[in-house]
Amino acid sequence: MTIAIGDKLPQATFKEKTADGPVEITTEQLFAGKKVVVFAVPGAFTPTCTLNHLPGYLENRDALMARGVDDIAVVSVNDWHVMGAWAQHSGGQGKIHFLADWDASFTKALGLDIDLSGGGLGVRSKRYSMLVEDGVLKSLNIEENPGQATVSSAATMIEQLSA
């Protein structure tokens, strides 16, 4: 069952690469007392994720923060090495959190996992964006086609925050 608006997010622990190695970040640390935009991608370095989805959030970071967002994070079912390399390669390091949901536990707990084995990717996350306030889901934008990033784009999130 997919998480619903008004639900508290499940507890999970992500890994994020830092200069000192991986650090664990819990959902409590990420969301407690904050307004956070999270977007999820099927895979770091994949075409839509790298060429469309991530750049929109990096380019619109200031516009999101100007609308009261405290933090932005991208989540993917990848290991922290891959997410760290993606952060560095994209120029997003230090601007947003690149969180590795390495075992898909967060993704599965949300009910947003998808089996992309047919494309050689295995179990991954659906592409989505969400607004979380103090650990509670306020909006959720799920793409029907993982190869598109329109419903879950930064532009859509900005519109929702401006309403």
Short mmCIF file of N, CA and C in Angstrom, two decimals:
data_model
loop_
_atom_site.label_atom_id
_atom_site.label_comp_id
_atom_site.label_asym_id
_atom_site.label_seq_id
_atom_site.Cartn_x
_atom_site.Cartn_y
_atom_site.Cartn_z
N MET A 1 0.84 -1.18 0.00
CA MET A 1 0.00 0.00 0.00
C MET A 1 0.89 1.24 0.00
N THR A 2 0.55 2.20 -0.85
CA THR A 2 1.31 3.44 -0.96
C THR A 2 0.96 4.38 0.18
N ILE A 3 1.97 5.07 0.68
CA ILE A 3 1.77 6.07 1.73
C ILE A 3 0.76 7.11 1.24
N ALA A 4 0.01 7.69 2.17
CA ALA A 4 -1.03 8.66 1.82
C ALA A 4 -0.75 10.01 2.46
N ILE A 5 -1.30 11.05 1.86
CA ILE A 5 -1.17 12.40 2.39
C ILE A 5 -1.66 12.38 3.84
N GLY A 6 -0.90 12.99 4.73
CA GLY A 6 -1.24 13.04 6.15
C GLY A 6 -0.57 11.95 6.97
N ASP A 7 0.01 10.95 6.30
CA ASP A 7 0.71 9.88 7.01
C ASP A 7 2.09 10.35 7.46
N LYS A 8 2.53 9.80 8.58
CA LYS A 8 3.90 10.02 9.04
C LYS A 8 4.81 9.11 8.23
N LEU A 9 5.95 9.62 7.82
CA LEU A 9 6.88 8.79 7.05
C LEU A 9 7.45 7.69 7.92
N PRO A 10 7.73 6.54 7.32
CA PRO A 10 8.30 5.43 8.09
C PRO A 10 9.74 5.75 8.51
N GLN A 11 10.14 5.12 9.59
CA GLN A 11 11.52 5.28 10.04
C GLN A 11 12.44 4.52 9.10
N ALA A 12 13.55 5.16 8.76
CA ALA A 12 14.54 4.54 7.88
C ALA A 12 15.88 5.22 8.12
N THR A 13 16.91 4.57 7.67
CA THR A 13 18.26 5.12 7.75
C THR A 13 18.88 5.09 6.36
N PHE A 14 19.34 6.25 5.92
CA PHE A 14 20.01 6.39 4.63
C PHE A 14 21.51 6.48 4.87
N LYS A 15 22.28 6.33 3.80
CA LYS A 15 23.71 6.62 3.86
C LYS A 15 24.02 7.72 2.88
N GLU A 16 24.88 8.64 3.31
CA GLU A 16 25.30 9.75 2.46
C GLU A 16 26.81 9.86 2.52
N LYS A 17 27.43 10.06 1.38
CA LYS A 17 28.89 10.17 1.32
C LYS A 17 29.31 11.57 1.76
N THR A 18 30.32 11.61 2.62
CA THR A 18 30.92 12.87 3.04
C THR A 18 32.43 12.76 2.81
N ALA A 19 33.13 13.83 3.06
CA ALA A 19 34.59 13.82 2.92
C ALA A 19 35.23 12.82 3.89
N ASP A 20 34.54 12.52 4.99
CA ASP A 20 35.06 11.59 5.99
C ASP A 20 34.54 10.17 5.81
N GLY A 21 33.82 9.93 4.71
CA GLY A 21 33.24 8.61 4.49
C GLY A 21 31.74 8.65 4.64
N PRO A 22 31.10 7.49 4.69
CA PRO A 22 29.64 7.48 4.77
C PRO A 22 29.14 7.87 6.15
N VAL A 23 28.03 8.60 6.15
CA VAL A 23 27.34 8.90 7.41
C VAL A 23 25.92 8.38 7.28
N GLU A 24 25.36 7.99 8.40
CA GLU A 24 23.98 7.55 8.42
C GLU A 24 23.09 8.74 8.77
N ILE A 25 22.00 8.87 8.04
CA ILE A 25 21.03 9.92 8.29
C ILE A 25 19.68 9.25 8.45
N THR A 26 19.07 9.45 9.60
CA THR A 26 17.75 8.85 9.85
C THR A 26 16.65 9.78 9.36
N THR A 27 15.48 9.22 9.17
CA THR A 27 14.34 10.06 8.79
C THR A 27 14.06 11.09 9.88
N GLU A 28 14.28 10.73 11.12
CA GLU A 28 14.09 11.68 12.23
C GLU A 28 15.03 12.88 12.07
N GLN A 29 16.30 12.61 11.77
CA GLN A 29 17.27 13.70 11.59
C GLN A 29 16.91 14.58 10.39
N LEU A 30 16.45 13.96 9.34
CA LEU A 30 16.17 14.67 8.10
C LEU A 30 14.90 15.52 8.18
N PHE A 31 13.86 15.00 8.83
CA PHE A 31 12.55 15.63 8.76
C PHE A 31 12.06 16.35 10.01
N ALA A 32 12.58 16.03 11.19
CA ALA A 32 12.06 16.59 12.43
C ALA A 32 12.12 18.12 12.44
N GLY A 33 10.94 18.74 12.56
CA GLY A 33 10.84 20.18 12.67
C GLY A 33 11.18 20.95 11.40
N LYS A 34 11.22 20.26 10.26
CA LYS A 34 11.61 20.92 9.01
C LYS A 34 10.60 20.67 7.89
N LYS A 35 10.65 21.54 6.91
CA LYS A 35 9.92 21.36 5.65
C LYS A 35 10.95 20.91 4.62
N VAL A 36 10.77 19.69 4.10
CA VAL A 36 11.77 19.09 3.23
C VAL A 36 11.11 18.61 1.92
N VAL A 37 11.75 18.94 0.82
CA VAL A 37 11.36 18.41 -0.48
C VAL A 37 12.25 17.21 -0.76
N VAL A 38 11.61 16.10 -1.09
CA VAL A 38 12.33 14.87 -1.45
C VAL A 38 11.88 14.48 -2.84
N PHE A 39 12.85 14.14 -3.68
CA PHE A 39 12.49 13.53 -4.95
C PHE A 39 13.29 12.25 -5.08
N ALA A 40 12.66 11.27 -5.71
CA ALA A 40 13.29 9.96 -5.84
C ALA A 40 13.42 9.62 -7.31
N VAL A 41 14.48 8.91 -7.60
CA VAL A 41 14.79 8.51 -8.97
C VAL A 41 15.03 7.01 -9.04
N PRO A 42 14.74 6.40 -10.18
CA PRO A 42 15.02 4.97 -10.32
C PRO A 42 16.51 4.63 -10.24
N GLY A 43 17.38 5.54 -10.67
CA GLY A 43 18.81 5.24 -10.57
C GLY A 43 19.68 6.44 -10.86
N ALA A 44 20.70 6.60 -10.04
CA ALA A 44 21.70 7.64 -10.29
C ALA A 44 22.37 7.37 -11.63
N PHE A 45 22.72 8.42 -12.32
CA PHE A 45 23.41 8.37 -13.61
C PHE A 45 22.55 7.84 -14.76
N THR A 46 21.29 7.48 -14.52
CA THR A 46 20.44 7.05 -15.63
C THR A 46 20.00 8.30 -16.39
N PRO A 47 19.64 8.15 -17.67
CA PRO A 47 19.42 9.34 -18.51
C PRO A 47 18.41 10.36 -17.99
N THR A 48 17.17 9.97 -17.72
CA THR A 48 16.16 10.94 -17.28
C THR A 48 16.54 11.55 -15.95
N CYS A 49 17.09 10.73 -15.08
CA CYS A 49 17.47 11.20 -13.74
C CYS A 49 18.57 12.26 -13.81
N THR A 50 19.56 12.01 -14.65
CA THR A 50 20.74 12.87 -14.73
C THR A 50 20.54 14.07 -15.64
N LEU A 51 19.79 13.90 -16.71
CA LEU A 51 19.65 14.97 -17.69
C LEU A 51 18.43 15.87 -17.47
N ASN A 52 17.45 15.38 -16.68
CA ASN A 52 16.21 16.12 -16.53
C ASN A 52 15.83 16.35 -15.07
N HIS A 53 15.65 15.26 -14.32
CA HIS A 53 15.09 15.38 -12.98
C HIS A 53 16.01 16.14 -12.02
N LEU A 54 17.22 15.65 -11.83
CA LEU A 54 18.17 16.28 -10.91
C LEU A 54 18.49 17.72 -11.29
N PRO A 55 18.80 18.02 -12.56
CA PRO A 55 19.12 19.41 -12.90
C PRO A 55 18.02 20.41 -12.54
N GLY A 56 16.77 20.01 -12.68
CA GLY A 56 15.67 20.90 -12.33
C GLY A 56 15.70 21.30 -10.86
N TYR A 57 16.03 20.35 -10.00
CA TYR A 57 16.09 20.66 -8.56
C TYR A 57 17.33 21.48 -8.23
N LEU A 58 18.43 21.22 -8.90
CA LEU A 58 19.63 22.02 -8.64
C LEU A 58 19.42 23.46 -9.12
N GLU A 59 18.84 23.62 -10.31
CA GLU A 59 18.61 24.96 -10.87
C GLU A 59 17.58 25.75 -10.06
N ASN A 60 16.64 25.06 -9.45
CA ASN A 60 15.55 25.73 -8.72
C ASN A 60 15.71 25.66 -7.20
N ARG A 61 16.89 25.31 -6.74
CA ARG A 61 17.13 25.17 -5.31
C ARG A 61 16.76 26.46 -4.56
N ASP A 62 17.26 27.59 -5.05
CA ASP A 62 17.00 28.86 -4.36
C ASP A 62 15.52 29.22 -4.37
N ALA A 63 14.82 28.93 -5.47
CA ALA A 63 13.38 29.22 -5.56
C ALA A 63 12.60 28.36 -4.56
N LEU A 64 13.01 27.12 -4.38
CA LEU A 64 12.36 26.25 -3.40
C LEU A 64 12.62 26.75 -1.98
N MET A 65 13.86 27.11 -1.70
CA MET A 65 14.21 27.58 -0.36
C MET A 65 13.48 28.90 -0.06
N ALA A 66 13.29 29.74 -1.08
CA ALA A 66 12.59 31.01 -0.89
C ALA A 66 11.12 30.80 -0.53
N ARG A 67 10.61 29.60 -0.79
CA ARG A 67 9.21 29.28 -0.47
C ARG A 67 9.10 28.50 0.85
N GLY A 68 10.12 28.61 1.69
CA GLY A 68 10.05 28.04 3.03
C GLY A 68 10.60 26.63 3.19
N VAL A 69 11.20 26.09 2.14
CA VAL A 69 11.79 24.76 2.24
C VAL A 69 13.11 24.85 3.00
N ASP A 70 13.30 23.96 3.96
CA ASP A 70 14.52 23.94 4.76
C ASP A 70 15.62 23.08 4.15
N ASP A 71 15.21 22.04 3.40
CA ASP A 71 16.19 21.09 2.88
C ASP A 71 15.61 20.39 1.66
N ILE A 72 16.50 19.89 0.81
CA ILE A 72 16.12 19.12 -0.38
C ILE A 72 16.98 17.86 -0.39
N ALA A 73 16.35 16.74 -0.74
CA ALA A 73 17.07 15.48 -0.82
C ALA A 73 16.62 14.68 -2.02
N VAL A 74 17.55 13.98 -2.63
CA VAL A 74 17.24 13.01 -3.67
C VAL A 74 17.54 11.63 -3.10
N VAL A 75 16.63 10.70 -3.33
CA VAL A 75 16.75 9.33 -2.83
C VAL A 75 16.79 8.38 -4.01
N SER A 76 17.69 7.41 -3.94
CA SER A 76 17.74 6.38 -4.96
C SER A 76 18.17 5.06 -4.33
N VAL A 77 17.69 3.98 -4.93
CA VAL A 77 18.11 2.64 -4.49
C VAL A 77 19.44 2.36 -5.18
N ASN A 78 20.47 2.96 -4.62
CA ASN A 78 21.86 2.80 -5.05
C ASN A 78 22.70 2.79 -3.79
N ASP A 79 23.97 2.42 -3.92
CA ASP A 79 24.86 2.47 -2.76
C ASP A 79 25.41 3.89 -2.59
N TRP A 80 25.99 4.14 -1.43
CA TRP A 80 26.45 5.49 -1.13
C TRP A 80 27.63 5.91 -2.00
N HIS A 81 28.41 4.97 -2.51
CA HIS A 81 29.51 5.32 -3.42
C HIS A 81 28.96 5.94 -4.70
N VAL A 82 27.93 5.29 -5.26
CA VAL A 82 27.31 5.78 -6.49
C VAL A 82 26.65 7.13 -6.26
N MET A 83 25.92 7.26 -5.16
CA MET A 83 25.26 8.54 -4.88
C MET A 83 26.28 9.65 -4.65
N GLY A 84 27.39 9.33 -4.00
CA GLY A 84 28.44 10.32 -3.79
C GLY A 84 29.08 10.75 -5.09
N ALA A 85 29.32 9.79 -5.98
CA ALA A 85 29.89 10.11 -7.29
C ALA A 85 28.93 10.97 -8.11
N TRP A 86 27.64 10.65 -8.01
CA TRP A 86 26.62 11.42 -8.73
C TRP A 86 26.56 12.85 -8.20
N ALA A 87 26.65 13.01 -6.89
CA ALA A 87 26.64 14.35 -6.28
C ALA A 87 27.82 15.17 -6.81
N GLN A 88 28.98 14.55 -6.84
CA GLN A 88 30.18 15.25 -7.30
C GLN A 88 30.10 15.55 -8.80
N HIS A 89 29.71 14.57 -9.59
CA HIS A 89 29.65 14.71 -11.05
C HIS A 89 28.62 15.77 -11.47
N SER A 90 27.51 15.86 -10.75
CA SER A 90 26.42 16.77 -11.12
C SER A 90 26.62 18.20 -10.62
N GLY A 91 27.57 18.39 -9.72
CA GLY A 91 27.75 19.70 -9.11
C GLY A 91 26.78 19.95 -7.96
N GLY A 92 26.08 18.90 -7.53
CA GLY A 92 25.08 19.05 -6.48
C GLY A 92 25.58 18.82 -5.07
N GLN A 93 26.83 18.41 -4.95
CA GLN A 93 27.40 18.14 -3.63
C GLN A 93 27.35 19.40 -2.77
N GLY A 94 26.79 19.26 -1.56
CA GLY A 94 26.68 20.39 -0.65
C GLY A 94 25.45 21.26 -0.89
N LYS A 95 24.73 21.00 -1.98
CA LYS A 95 23.53 21.78 -2.28
C LYS A 95 22.27 21.04 -1.87
N ILE A 96 22.25 19.74 -2.12
CA ILE A 96 21.15 18.89 -1.70
C ILE A 96 21.75 17.59 -1.15
N HIS A 97 20.94 16.85 -0.41
CA HIS A 97 21.39 15.55 0.10
C HIS A 97 21.22 14.49 -0.98
N PHE A 98 22.23 13.69 -1.20
CA PHE A 98 22.17 12.55 -2.11
C PHE A 98 22.13 11.31 -1.23
N LEU A 99 20.92 10.78 -1.01
CA LEU A 99 20.71 9.73 -0.02
C LEU A 99 20.59 8.35 -0.67
N ALA A 100 21.41 7.45 -0.20
CA ALA A 100 21.38 6.07 -0.68
C ALA A 100 20.40 5.26 0.17
N ASP A 101 19.36 4.78 -0.47
CA ASP A 101 18.42 3.84 0.14
C ASP A 101 18.89 2.46 -0.34
N TRP A 102 20.07 2.10 0.09
CA TRP A 102 20.84 0.98 -0.44
C TRP A 102 20.09 -0.35 -0.46
N ASP A 103 19.22 -0.58 0.48
CA ASP A 103 18.49 -1.86 0.52
C ASP A 103 17.01 -1.69 0.17
N ALA A 104 16.64 -0.52 -0.30
CA ALA A 104 15.27 -0.18 -0.69
C ALA A 104 14.28 -0.24 0.47
N SER A 105 14.76 -0.21 1.70
CA SER A 105 13.85 -0.33 2.85
C SER A 105 12.90 0.87 2.95
N PHE A 106 13.40 2.07 2.74
CA PHE A 106 12.55 3.26 2.78
C PHE A 106 11.55 3.22 1.62
N THR A 107 12.05 2.94 0.45
CA THR A 107 11.22 2.89 -0.76
C THR A 107 10.10 1.86 -0.61
N LYS A 108 10.43 0.69 -0.10
CA LYS A 108 9.42 -0.36 0.09
C LYS A 108 8.42 0.02 1.18
N ALA A 109 8.90 0.65 2.25
CA ALA A 109 8.01 1.05 3.33
C ALA A 109 7.00 2.10 2.85
N LEU A 110 7.40 2.93 1.88
CA LEU A 110 6.49 3.91 1.31
C LEU A 110 5.51 3.27 0.32
N GLY A 111 5.83 2.06 -0.13
CA GLY A 111 5.02 1.42 -1.16
C GLY A 111 5.30 1.99 -2.54
N LEU A 112 6.50 2.54 -2.72
CA LEU A 112 6.86 3.19 -3.97
C LEU A 112 7.98 2.45 -4.71
N ASP A 113 8.12 1.16 -4.43
CA ASP A 113 9.12 0.36 -5.14
C ASP A 113 8.52 -0.14 -6.46
N ILE A 114 9.41 -0.41 -7.40
CA ILE A 114 9.02 -0.90 -8.71
C ILE A 114 10.07 -1.90 -9.17
N ASP A 115 9.62 -2.98 -9.78
CA ASP A 115 10.55 -3.99 -10.29
C ASP A 115 10.90 -3.64 -11.73
N LEU A 116 12.11 -3.18 -11.93
CA LEU A 116 12.60 -2.82 -13.26
C LEU A 116 13.60 -3.86 -13.78
N SER A 117 13.39 -5.11 -13.35
CA SER A 117 14.28 -6.20 -13.77
C SER A 117 14.28 -6.37 -15.28
N GLY A 118 13.14 -6.10 -15.92
CA GLY A 118 13.07 -6.22 -17.38
C GLY A 118 14.06 -5.31 -18.08
N GLY A 119 14.40 -4.20 -17.45
CA GLY A 119 15.38 -3.27 -18.00
C GLY A 119 16.77 -3.45 -17.40
N GLY A 120 16.93 -4.51 -16.59
CA GLY A 120 18.24 -4.81 -16.01
C GLY A 120 18.56 -4.04 -14.75
N LEU A 121 17.57 -3.40 -14.14
CA LEU A 121 17.84 -2.57 -12.97
C LEU A 121 17.44 -3.21 -11.64
N GLY A 122 16.59 -4.23 -11.66
CA GLY A 122 16.13 -4.85 -10.42
C GLY A 122 15.11 -3.99 -9.71
N VAL A 123 14.99 -4.16 -8.40
CA VAL A 123 14.03 -3.39 -7.61
C VAL A 123 14.58 -1.99 -7.41
N ARG A 124 13.80 -1.01 -7.76
CA ARG A 124 14.18 0.39 -7.65
C ARG A 124 13.02 1.19 -7.10
N SER A 125 13.20 2.50 -7.05
CA SER A 125 12.14 3.41 -6.61
C SER A 125 11.39 3.93 -7.81
N LYS A 126 10.08 4.12 -7.64
CA LYS A 126 9.33 4.87 -8.63
C LYS A 126 9.87 6.29 -8.60
N ARG A 127 9.67 7.01 -9.68
CA ARG A 127 10.07 8.42 -9.73
C ARG A 127 8.94 9.23 -9.09
N TYR A 128 9.29 10.03 -8.09
CA TYR A 128 8.28 10.85 -7.41
C TYR A 128 8.94 12.05 -6.77
N SER A 129 8.10 12.96 -6.31
CA SER A 129 8.54 14.04 -5.44
C SER A 129 7.52 14.14 -4.32
N MET A 130 7.97 14.63 -3.18
CA MET A 130 7.07 14.81 -2.06
C MET A 130 7.52 15.97 -1.19
N LEU A 131 6.54 16.55 -0.54
CA LEU A 131 6.80 17.58 0.45
C LEU A 131 6.49 16.98 1.80
N VAL A 132 7.45 17.09 2.71
CA VAL A 132 7.31 16.52 4.04
C VAL A 132 7.49 17.65 5.05
N GLU A 133 6.54 17.77 5.98
CA GLU A 133 6.64 18.76 7.05
C GLU A 133 6.66 18.04 8.38
N ASP A 134 7.76 18.20 9.10
CA ASP A 134 7.94 17.57 10.41
C ASP A 134 7.61 16.07 10.37
N GLY A 135 8.06 15.41 9.29
CA GLY A 135 7.89 13.96 9.17
C GLY A 135 6.56 13.51 8.63
N VAL A 136 5.66 14.46 8.28
CA VAL A 136 4.33 14.12 7.78
C VAL A 136 4.25 14.47 6.29
N LEU A 137 3.71 13.54 5.51
CA LEU A 137 3.58 13.73 4.07
C LEU A 137 2.50 14.76 3.76
N LYS A 138 2.88 15.83 3.06
CA LYS A 138 1.95 16.90 2.70
C LYS A 138 1.53 16.85 1.24
N SER A 139 2.44 16.40 0.36
CA SER A 139 2.10 16.22 -1.05
C SER A 139 2.95 15.11 -1.63
N LEU A 140 2.40 14.44 -2.64
CA LEU A 140 3.09 13.32 -3.28
C LEU A 140 2.76 13.34 -4.76
N ASN A 141 3.81 13.36 -5.58
CA ASN A 141 3.67 13.44 -7.04
C ASN A 141 4.41 12.25 -7.66
N ILE A 142 3.65 11.25 -8.10
CA ILE A 142 4.24 10.02 -8.63
C ILE A 142 4.13 10.00 -10.15
N GLU A 143 5.23 9.74 -10.82
CA GLU A 143 5.23 9.61 -12.27
C GLU A 143 4.65 8.26 -12.67
N GLU A 144 3.79 8.26 -13.67
CA GLU A 144 3.26 7.01 -14.20
C GLU A 144 4.29 6.30 -15.05
N ASN A 145 5.15 7.06 -15.72
CA ASN A 145 6.19 6.50 -16.58
C ASN A 145 7.55 6.87 -15.99
N PRO A 146 8.38 5.88 -15.58
CA PRO A 146 9.65 6.22 -14.95
C PRO A 146 10.62 6.97 -15.86
N GLY A 147 10.34 6.99 -17.18
CA GLY A 147 11.20 7.70 -18.12
C GLY A 147 10.84 9.17 -18.27
N GLN A 148 9.88 9.65 -17.49
CA GLN A 148 9.48 11.05 -17.54
C GLN A 148 9.66 11.69 -16.17
N ALA A 149 9.92 12.99 -16.18
CA ALA A 149 10.06 13.73 -14.92
C ALA A 149 9.31 15.05 -15.06
N THR A 150 7.99 14.95 -15.14
CA THR A 150 7.17 16.16 -15.28
C THR A 150 6.32 16.36 -14.02
N VAL A 151 5.55 15.36 -13.65
CA VAL A 151 4.70 15.42 -12.46
C VAL A 151 5.54 15.63 -11.20
N SER A 152 6.73 15.05 -11.20
CA SER A 152 7.61 15.10 -10.02
C SER A 152 8.71 16.16 -10.15
N SER A 153 8.57 17.05 -11.10
CA SER A 153 9.62 18.04 -11.36
C SER A 153 9.70 19.13 -10.29
N ALA A 154 10.79 19.84 -10.32
CA ALA A 154 10.95 20.99 -9.42
C ALA A 154 9.92 22.06 -9.74
N ALA A 155 9.60 22.25 -11.02
CA ALA A 155 8.60 23.25 -11.40
C ALA A 155 7.25 22.94 -10.78
N THR A 156 6.87 21.66 -10.79
CA THR A 156 5.61 21.26 -10.16
C THR A 156 5.63 21.54 -8.67
N MET A 157 6.74 21.22 -8.02
CA MET A 157 6.86 21.46 -6.58
C MET A 157 6.77 22.95 -6.27
N ILE A 158 7.40 23.77 -7.08
CA ILE A 158 7.33 25.23 -6.88
C ILE A 158 5.90 25.71 -6.99
N GLU A 159 5.16 25.20 -7.99
CA GLU A 159 3.75 25.57 -8.13
C GLU A 159 2.95 25.19 -6.90
N GLN A 160 3.19 23.99 -6.36
CA GLN A 160 2.47 23.53 -5.18
C GLN A 160 2.81 24.37 -3.96
N LEU A 161 4.05 24.77 -3.83
CA LEU A 161 4.47 25.61 -2.69
C LEU A 161 3.96 27.03 -2.82
N SER A 162 3.65 27.46 -4.04
CA SER A 162 3.17 28.82 -4.28
C SER A 162 1.67 28.95 -4.13
N ALA A 163 0.99 27.81 -4.13
CA ALA A 163 -0.49 27.82 -4.07
C ALA A 163 -0.99 28.21 -2.70
#
